[in-house]
Short mmCIF file of C-alpha atoms in Angstrom, two decimals:
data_model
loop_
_atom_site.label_atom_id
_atom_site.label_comp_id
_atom_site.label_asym_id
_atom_site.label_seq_id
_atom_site.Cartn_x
_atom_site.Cartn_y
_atom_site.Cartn_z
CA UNK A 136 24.43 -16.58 -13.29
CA UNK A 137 21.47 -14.36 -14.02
CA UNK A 138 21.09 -12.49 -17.24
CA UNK A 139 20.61 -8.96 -16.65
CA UNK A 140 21.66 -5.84 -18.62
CA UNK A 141 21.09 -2.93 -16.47
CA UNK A 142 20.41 0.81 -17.96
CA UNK A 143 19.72 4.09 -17.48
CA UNK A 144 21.47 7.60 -17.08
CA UNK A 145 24.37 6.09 -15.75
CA UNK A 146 24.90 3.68 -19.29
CA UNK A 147 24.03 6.20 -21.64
CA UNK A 148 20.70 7.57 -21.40
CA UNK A 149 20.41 11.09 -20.15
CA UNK A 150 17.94 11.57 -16.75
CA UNK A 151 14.64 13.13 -17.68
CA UNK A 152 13.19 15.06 -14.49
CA UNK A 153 9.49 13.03 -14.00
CA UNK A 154 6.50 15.62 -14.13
CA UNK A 155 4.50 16.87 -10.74
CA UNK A 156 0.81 15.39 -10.05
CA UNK A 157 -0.89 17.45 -10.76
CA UNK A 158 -4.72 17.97 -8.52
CA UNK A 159 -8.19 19.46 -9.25
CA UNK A 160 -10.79 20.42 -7.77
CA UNK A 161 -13.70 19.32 -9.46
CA UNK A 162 -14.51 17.01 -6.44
CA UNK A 163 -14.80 19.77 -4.25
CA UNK A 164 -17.53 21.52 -6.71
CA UNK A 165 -19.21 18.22 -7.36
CA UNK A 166 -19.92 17.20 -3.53
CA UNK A 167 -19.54 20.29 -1.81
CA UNK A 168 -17.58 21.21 1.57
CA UNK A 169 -18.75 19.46 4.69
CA UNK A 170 -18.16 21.27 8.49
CA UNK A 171 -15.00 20.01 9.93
CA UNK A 172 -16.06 17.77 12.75
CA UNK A 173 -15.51 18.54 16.35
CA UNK A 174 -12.34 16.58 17.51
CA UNK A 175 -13.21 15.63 20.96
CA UNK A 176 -12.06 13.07 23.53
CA UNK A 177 -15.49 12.03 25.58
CA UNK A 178 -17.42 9.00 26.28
CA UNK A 179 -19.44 8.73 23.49
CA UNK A 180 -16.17 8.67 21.14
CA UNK A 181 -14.56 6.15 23.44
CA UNK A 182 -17.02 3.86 23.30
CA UNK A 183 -17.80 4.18 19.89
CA UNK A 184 -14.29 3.38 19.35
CA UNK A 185 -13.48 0.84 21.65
CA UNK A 186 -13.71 -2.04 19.43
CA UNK A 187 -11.08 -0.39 17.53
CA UNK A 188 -8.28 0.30 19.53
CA UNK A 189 -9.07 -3.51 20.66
CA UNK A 190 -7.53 -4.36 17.33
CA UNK A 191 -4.19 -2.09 17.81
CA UNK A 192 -3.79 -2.03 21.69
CA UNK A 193 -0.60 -3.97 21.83
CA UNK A 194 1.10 -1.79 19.48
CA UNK A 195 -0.59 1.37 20.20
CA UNK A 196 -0.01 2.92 23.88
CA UNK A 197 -3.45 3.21 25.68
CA UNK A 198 -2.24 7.04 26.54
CA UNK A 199 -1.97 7.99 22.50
CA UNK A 200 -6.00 6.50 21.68
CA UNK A 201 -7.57 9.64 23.06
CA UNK A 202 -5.81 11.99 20.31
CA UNK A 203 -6.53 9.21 17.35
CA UNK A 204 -10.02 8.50 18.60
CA UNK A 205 -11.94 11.09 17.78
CA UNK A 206 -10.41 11.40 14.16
CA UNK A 207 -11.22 7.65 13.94
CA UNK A 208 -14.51 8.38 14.44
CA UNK A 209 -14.74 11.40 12.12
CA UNK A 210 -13.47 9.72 9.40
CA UNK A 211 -15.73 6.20 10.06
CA UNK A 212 -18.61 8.92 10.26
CA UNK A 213 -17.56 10.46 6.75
CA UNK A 214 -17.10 7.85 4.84
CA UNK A 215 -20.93 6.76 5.42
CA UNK A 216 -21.92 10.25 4.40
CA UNK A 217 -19.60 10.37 1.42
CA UNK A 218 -20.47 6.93 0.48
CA UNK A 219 -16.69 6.54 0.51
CA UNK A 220 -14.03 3.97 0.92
CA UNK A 221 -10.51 4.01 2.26
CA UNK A 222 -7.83 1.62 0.74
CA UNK A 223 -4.64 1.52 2.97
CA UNK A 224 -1.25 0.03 1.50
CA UNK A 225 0.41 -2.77 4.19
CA UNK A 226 2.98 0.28 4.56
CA UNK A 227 0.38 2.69 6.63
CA UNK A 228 0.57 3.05 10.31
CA UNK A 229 -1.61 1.22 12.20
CA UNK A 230 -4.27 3.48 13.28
CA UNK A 231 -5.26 3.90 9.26
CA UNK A 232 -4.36 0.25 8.59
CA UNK A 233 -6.46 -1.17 11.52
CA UNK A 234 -8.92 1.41 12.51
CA UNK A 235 -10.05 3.42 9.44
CA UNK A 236 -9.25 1.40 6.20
CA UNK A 237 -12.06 -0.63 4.39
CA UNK A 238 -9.66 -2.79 2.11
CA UNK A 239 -5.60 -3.41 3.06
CA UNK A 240 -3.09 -5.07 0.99
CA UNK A 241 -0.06 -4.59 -1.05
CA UNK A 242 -0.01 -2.88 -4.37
CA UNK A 243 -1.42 -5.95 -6.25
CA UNK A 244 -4.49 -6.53 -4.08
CA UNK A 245 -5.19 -2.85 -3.47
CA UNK A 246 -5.33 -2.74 -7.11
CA UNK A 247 -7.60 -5.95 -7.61
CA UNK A 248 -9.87 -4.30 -5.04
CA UNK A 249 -10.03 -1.00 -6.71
CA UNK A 250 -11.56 -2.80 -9.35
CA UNK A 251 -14.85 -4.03 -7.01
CA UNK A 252 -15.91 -0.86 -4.89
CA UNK A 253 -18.95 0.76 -5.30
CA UNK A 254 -18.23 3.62 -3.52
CA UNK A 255 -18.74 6.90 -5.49
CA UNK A 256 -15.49 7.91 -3.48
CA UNK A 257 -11.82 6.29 -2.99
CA UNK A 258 -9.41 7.31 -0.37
CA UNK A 259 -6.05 6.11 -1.29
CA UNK A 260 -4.20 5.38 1.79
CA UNK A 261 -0.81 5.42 0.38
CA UNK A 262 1.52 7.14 -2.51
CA UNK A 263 0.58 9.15 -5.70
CA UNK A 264 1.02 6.19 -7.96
CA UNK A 265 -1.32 3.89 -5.60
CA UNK A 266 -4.09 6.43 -6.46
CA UNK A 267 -3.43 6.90 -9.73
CA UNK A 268 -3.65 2.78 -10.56
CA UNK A 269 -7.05 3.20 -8.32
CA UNK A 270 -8.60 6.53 -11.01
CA UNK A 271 -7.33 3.98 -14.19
CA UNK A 272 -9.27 0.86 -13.03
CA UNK A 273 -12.36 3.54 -11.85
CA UNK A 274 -12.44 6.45 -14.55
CA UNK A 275 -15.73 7.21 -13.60
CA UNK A 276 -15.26 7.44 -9.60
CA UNK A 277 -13.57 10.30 -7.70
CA UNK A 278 -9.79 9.00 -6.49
CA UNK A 279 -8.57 11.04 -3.29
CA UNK A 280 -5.15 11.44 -1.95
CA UNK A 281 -4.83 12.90 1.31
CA UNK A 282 -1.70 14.26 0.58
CA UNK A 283 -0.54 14.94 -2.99
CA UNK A 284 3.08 15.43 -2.41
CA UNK A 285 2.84 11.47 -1.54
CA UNK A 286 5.66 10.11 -3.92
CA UNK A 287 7.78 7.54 -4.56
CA UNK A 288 11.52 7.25 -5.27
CA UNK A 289 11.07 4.22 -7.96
CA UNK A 290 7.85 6.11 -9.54
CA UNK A 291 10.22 9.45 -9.66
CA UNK A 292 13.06 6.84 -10.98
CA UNK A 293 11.19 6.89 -14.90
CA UNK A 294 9.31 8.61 -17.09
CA UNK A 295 7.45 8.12 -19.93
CA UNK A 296 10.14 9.57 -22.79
CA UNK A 297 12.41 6.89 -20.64
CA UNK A 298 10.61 4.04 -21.89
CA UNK A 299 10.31 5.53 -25.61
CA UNK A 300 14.01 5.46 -25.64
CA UNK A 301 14.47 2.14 -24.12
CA UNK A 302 11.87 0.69 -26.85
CA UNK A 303 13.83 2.68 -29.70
CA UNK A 304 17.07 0.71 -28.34
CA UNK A 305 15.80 -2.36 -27.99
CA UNK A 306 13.20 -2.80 -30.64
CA UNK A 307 10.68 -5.95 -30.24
CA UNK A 308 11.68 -6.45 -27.12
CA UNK A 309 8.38 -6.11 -24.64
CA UNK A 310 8.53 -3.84 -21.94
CA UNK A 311 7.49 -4.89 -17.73
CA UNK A 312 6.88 -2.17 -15.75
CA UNK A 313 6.39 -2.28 -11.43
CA UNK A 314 3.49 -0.59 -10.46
CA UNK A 315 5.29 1.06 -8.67
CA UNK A 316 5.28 3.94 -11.71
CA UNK A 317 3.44 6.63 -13.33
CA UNK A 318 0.40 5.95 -14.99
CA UNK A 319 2.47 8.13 -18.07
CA UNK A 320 5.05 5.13 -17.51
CA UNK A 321 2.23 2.20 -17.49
CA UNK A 322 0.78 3.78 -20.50
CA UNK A 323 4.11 3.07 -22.51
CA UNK A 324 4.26 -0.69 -21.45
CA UNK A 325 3.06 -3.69 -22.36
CA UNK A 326 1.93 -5.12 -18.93
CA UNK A 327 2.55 -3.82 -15.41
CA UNK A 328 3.23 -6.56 -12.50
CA UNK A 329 3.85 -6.17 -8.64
CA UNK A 330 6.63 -7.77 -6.39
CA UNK A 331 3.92 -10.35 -5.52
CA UNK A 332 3.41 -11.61 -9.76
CA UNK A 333 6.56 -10.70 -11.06
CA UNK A 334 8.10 -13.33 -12.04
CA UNK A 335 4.60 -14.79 -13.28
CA UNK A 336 4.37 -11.66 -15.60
CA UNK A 337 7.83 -12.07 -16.69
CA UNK A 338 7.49 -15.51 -18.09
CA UNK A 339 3.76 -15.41 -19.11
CA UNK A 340 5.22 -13.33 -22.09
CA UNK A 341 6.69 -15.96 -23.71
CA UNK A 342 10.55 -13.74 -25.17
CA UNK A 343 13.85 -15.19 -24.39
CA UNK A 344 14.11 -10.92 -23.00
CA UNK A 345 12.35 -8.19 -21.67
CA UNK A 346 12.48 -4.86 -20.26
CA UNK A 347 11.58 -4.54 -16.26
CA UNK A 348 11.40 -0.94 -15.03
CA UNK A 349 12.82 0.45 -12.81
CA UNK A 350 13.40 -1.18 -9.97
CA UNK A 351 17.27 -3.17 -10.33
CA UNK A 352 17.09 -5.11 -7.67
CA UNK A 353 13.34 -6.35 -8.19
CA UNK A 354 14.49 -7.24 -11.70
CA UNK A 355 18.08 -9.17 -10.65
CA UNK A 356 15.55 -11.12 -7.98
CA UNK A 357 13.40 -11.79 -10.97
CA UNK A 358 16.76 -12.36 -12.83
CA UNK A 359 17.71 -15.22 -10.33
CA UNK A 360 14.94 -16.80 -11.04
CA UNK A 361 14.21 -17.00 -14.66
CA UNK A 362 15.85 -18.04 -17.89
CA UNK A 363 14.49 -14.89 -19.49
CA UNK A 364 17.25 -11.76 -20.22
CA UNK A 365 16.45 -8.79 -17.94
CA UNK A 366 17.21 -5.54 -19.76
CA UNK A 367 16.48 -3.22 -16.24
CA UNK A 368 16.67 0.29 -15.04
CA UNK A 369 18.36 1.65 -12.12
CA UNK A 370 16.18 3.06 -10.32
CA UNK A 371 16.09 1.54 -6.34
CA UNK A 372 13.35 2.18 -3.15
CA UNK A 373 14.53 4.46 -0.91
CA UNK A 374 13.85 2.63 1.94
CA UNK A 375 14.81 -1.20 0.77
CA UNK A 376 18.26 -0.13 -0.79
CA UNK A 377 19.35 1.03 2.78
CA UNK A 378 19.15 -2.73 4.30
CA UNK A 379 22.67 -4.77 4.25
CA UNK A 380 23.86 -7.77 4.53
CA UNK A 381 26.08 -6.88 7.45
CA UNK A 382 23.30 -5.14 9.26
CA UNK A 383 21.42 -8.76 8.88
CA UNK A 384 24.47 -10.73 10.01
CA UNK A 385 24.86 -9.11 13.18
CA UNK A 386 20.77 -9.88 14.34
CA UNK A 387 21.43 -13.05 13.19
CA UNK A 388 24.68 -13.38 15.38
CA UNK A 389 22.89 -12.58 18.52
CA UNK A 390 20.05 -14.86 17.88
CA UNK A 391 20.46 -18.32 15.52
CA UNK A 392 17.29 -18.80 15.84
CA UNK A 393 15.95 -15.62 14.58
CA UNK A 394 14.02 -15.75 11.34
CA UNK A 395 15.10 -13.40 8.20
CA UNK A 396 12.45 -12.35 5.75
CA UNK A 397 12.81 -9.89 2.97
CA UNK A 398 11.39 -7.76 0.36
CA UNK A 399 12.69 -8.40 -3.01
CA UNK A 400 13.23 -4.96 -3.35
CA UNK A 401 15.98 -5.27 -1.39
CA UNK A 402 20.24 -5.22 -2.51
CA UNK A 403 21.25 -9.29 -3.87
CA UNK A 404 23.24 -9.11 -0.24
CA UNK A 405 19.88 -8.87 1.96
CA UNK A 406 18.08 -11.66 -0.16
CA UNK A 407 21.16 -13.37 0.36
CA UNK A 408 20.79 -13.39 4.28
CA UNK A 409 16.81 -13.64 4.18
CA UNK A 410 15.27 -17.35 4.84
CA UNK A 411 12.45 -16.15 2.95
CA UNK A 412 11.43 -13.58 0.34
CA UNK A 413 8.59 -12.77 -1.01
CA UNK A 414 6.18 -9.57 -1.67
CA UNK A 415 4.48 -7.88 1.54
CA UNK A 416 1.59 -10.35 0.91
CA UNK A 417 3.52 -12.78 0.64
CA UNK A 418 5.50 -11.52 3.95
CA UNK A 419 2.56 -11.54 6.03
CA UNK A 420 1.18 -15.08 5.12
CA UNK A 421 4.47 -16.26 5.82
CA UNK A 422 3.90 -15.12 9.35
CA UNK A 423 0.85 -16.06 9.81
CA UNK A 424 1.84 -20.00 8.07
CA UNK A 425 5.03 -20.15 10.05
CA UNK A 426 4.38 -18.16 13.50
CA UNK A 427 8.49 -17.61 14.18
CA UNK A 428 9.26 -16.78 17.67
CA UNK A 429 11.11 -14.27 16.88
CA UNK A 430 11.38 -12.71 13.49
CA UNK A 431 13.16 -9.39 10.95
CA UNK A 432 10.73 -8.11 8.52
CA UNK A 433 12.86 -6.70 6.15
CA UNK A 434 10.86 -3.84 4.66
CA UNK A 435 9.36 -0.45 5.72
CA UNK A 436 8.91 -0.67 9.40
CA UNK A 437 4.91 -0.09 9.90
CA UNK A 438 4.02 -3.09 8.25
CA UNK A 439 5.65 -5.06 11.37
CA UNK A 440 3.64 -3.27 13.83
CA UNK A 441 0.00 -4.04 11.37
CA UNK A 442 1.20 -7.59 11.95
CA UNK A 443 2.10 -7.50 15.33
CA UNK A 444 -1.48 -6.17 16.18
CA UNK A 445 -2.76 -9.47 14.74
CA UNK A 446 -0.07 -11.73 15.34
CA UNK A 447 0.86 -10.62 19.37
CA UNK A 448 2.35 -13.66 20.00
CA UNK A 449 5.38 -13.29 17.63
CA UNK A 450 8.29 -10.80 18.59
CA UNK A 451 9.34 -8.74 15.81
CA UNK A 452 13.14 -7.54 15.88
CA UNK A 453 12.89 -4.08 14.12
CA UNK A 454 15.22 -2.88 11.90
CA UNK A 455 13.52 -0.08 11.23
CA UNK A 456 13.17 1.91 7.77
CA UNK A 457 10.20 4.29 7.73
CA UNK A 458 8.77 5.52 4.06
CA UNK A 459 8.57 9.56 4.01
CA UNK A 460 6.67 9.46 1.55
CA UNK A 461 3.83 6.65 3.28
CA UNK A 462 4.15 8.74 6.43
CA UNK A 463 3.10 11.83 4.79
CA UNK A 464 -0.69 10.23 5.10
CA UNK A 465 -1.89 10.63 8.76
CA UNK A 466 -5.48 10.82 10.03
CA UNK A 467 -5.51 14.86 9.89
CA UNK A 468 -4.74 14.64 6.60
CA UNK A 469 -7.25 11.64 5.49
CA UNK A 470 -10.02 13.68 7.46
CA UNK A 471 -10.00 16.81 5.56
CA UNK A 472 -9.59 14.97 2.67
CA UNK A 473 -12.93 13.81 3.05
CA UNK A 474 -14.36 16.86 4.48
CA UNK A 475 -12.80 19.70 1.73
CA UNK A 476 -12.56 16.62 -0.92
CA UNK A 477 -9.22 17.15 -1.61
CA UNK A 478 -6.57 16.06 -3.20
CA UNK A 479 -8.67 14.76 -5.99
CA UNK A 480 -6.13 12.29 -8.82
CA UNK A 481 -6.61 13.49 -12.20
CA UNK A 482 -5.57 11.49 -15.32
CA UNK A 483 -5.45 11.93 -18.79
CA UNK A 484 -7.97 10.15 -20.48
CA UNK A 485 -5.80 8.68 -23.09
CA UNK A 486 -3.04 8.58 -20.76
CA UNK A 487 -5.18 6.51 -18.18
CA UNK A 488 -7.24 4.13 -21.39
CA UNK A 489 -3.44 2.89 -22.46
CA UNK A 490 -2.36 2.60 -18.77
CA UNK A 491 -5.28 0.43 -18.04
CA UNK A 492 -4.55 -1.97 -20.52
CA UNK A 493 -1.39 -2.60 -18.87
CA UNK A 494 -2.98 -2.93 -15.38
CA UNK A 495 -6.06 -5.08 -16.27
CA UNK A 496 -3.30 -7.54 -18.44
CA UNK A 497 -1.94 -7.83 -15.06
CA UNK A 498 -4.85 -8.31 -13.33
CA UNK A 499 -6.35 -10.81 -15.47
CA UNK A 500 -3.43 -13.20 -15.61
CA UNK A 501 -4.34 -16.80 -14.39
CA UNK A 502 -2.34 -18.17 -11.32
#
């Protein structure tokens, strides 16, 4: 039986609302405001894109590449002139993923490759926190969101006064947090870890206990797993918590053969169904290892179609779960990001020096 001791408002500790990102404008000043491009469907676009929508054809219809084209190309265009680079989460739809991005990946390599650009310029294709882990490994580069209002429901889950508490009632005790948090949250913690080094981070600490924030059902997969005492938070994604057992059951009903593999994000009851789980890295390799006939991803639904567009020959049984918050960045929005230089990720200096610590302890663990 796992040892877990789960916390939070509902066991005692009041909620404390998480502060708005807050954006500046200092990029804009700093490289100025390029003309918007002209947006057109014509030969020159489709040919300079062709080799593109080769890569997404059998999961994009032929008749919806003449509206993403030309931004394609606008953006492709930009990014050489702003000596820019666009990382894209495993989350983002495939036109970004496929077409646009220069480095893909789940939160763990994004972050590893945020540490390597040279760019002067970062797109973050995905949520607030994404960006903000990008600005702490690069304090000296200019971190762009497309769309600031990009959130997260386990970020939003804790705060930074959260933690202080938590350390106050459990004194000694060393303190995990997902990256999928503030940087004000990462500041307060020891060492931050993704779903794909969790367990890792967990036990390279050496305590018979620790604190993992905030996601619960991260930490009682983590739990499962380890002798070490989770003290967790309950805090939950959005998207994972709404997968079920029973919803699982039933594909598998129609189809014995089907294959099952989940997020561990996901309710005790999914993992339970899943015949693997593993982080959205750790998802995809499995895919590409194992090449299922027929297979449920079990996690936000664009990340089956990125695979699909590699991976054609395996049928993936959707049961699908879109991120609102991952779906707020579209092509529009990453184009006049680059064009006005907006929505530029500013960080506390202190703030971001205390949260890097915690990222680059992460980072620099040994496999």
């Amino acid at each position: 039986m796992p040892l877990l001791e789960l916390q939070g408002p509902a066991n005692g500790l009041p909620p404390i609302p998480a502060p708005l990102p807050v954006a500046s404008d200092a990029a804009a000043r700093k490289f100025g405001i390029l003309p918007m491009p002209k947006l057109e469907w014509n030969e020159q676009v489709a040919r300079e894109t062709a080799h593109l929508y080769e890569r997404i054809k059998t999961v994009v219809p032929a008749v919806e590449w003449p509206v993403f084209a030309p931004y394609v190309k606008a953006i492709n265009d930009l990014k050489r002139e702003r000596n820019a680079v666009i990382l894209a989460h495993n989350y983002q739809t495939p036109e970004i993923y496929n077409c646009v991005a220069d480095f893909v990946g789940d939160s763990l390599q994004l972050a590893r490759e945020a540490t390597k650009v040279k760019a002067d310029v970062i797109v973050q294709g995905g949520v607030h926190f994404m960006a903000e882990t990008s600005k702490v490994l690069n304090p000296e580069k200019t971190v762009l969101i497309p769309d600031m209002r990009a959130g997260c429901s386990l970020a939003q889950a804790i705060t930074a006064a959260d933690v202080r508490l938590l350390r106050e009632r459990f004194p000694g005790v060393p303190v995990v947090v997902y990256v999928n948090t503030s940087a004000d949250v990462k500041a307060e913690s020891d060492i931050c870890c993704t779903s794909s080094n969790a367990l890792q981070v967990v036990e390279s600490l050496g305590t018979d206990k620790v604190i993992f924030l905030p996601d619960q059902y991260l930490a009682k997969y983590v739990a499962s797993q380890t002798k070490v005492k989770i003290i967790a938070w309950t805090g939950a994604c959005e998207v994972h918590e709404r997968f079920t057992g029973d919803e699982l059951r039933m594909y598998r009903d129609s189809d014995p053969n089907l294959q099952i593999i989940a997020h561990p994000e996901c309710p005790p009851d999914v993992i339970a169904e899943a015949d693997f789980t593993g982080s959205t890295a750790h998802m995809i390799d499995w895919v590409r290892n194992k090449r299922p006939k027929r297979v449920v991803m079990v996690t936000e639904c664009s990340m089956a179609d990125n695979v699909q567009a590699e991976l054609p020959d395996v049928e993936f049984v959707r049961p699908c779960n879109l991120c609102p918050h991952m779906k707020r960045i579209t092509l529009p929005k990453i184009l006049e990001s680059l064009v006005y230089m907006k929505e530029e990720v500013v960080i506390d200096p202190v703030i971001a020096e205390k949260a890097r610590r915690s990222v680059e302890r992460m980072i620099n663990l040994k496999n």
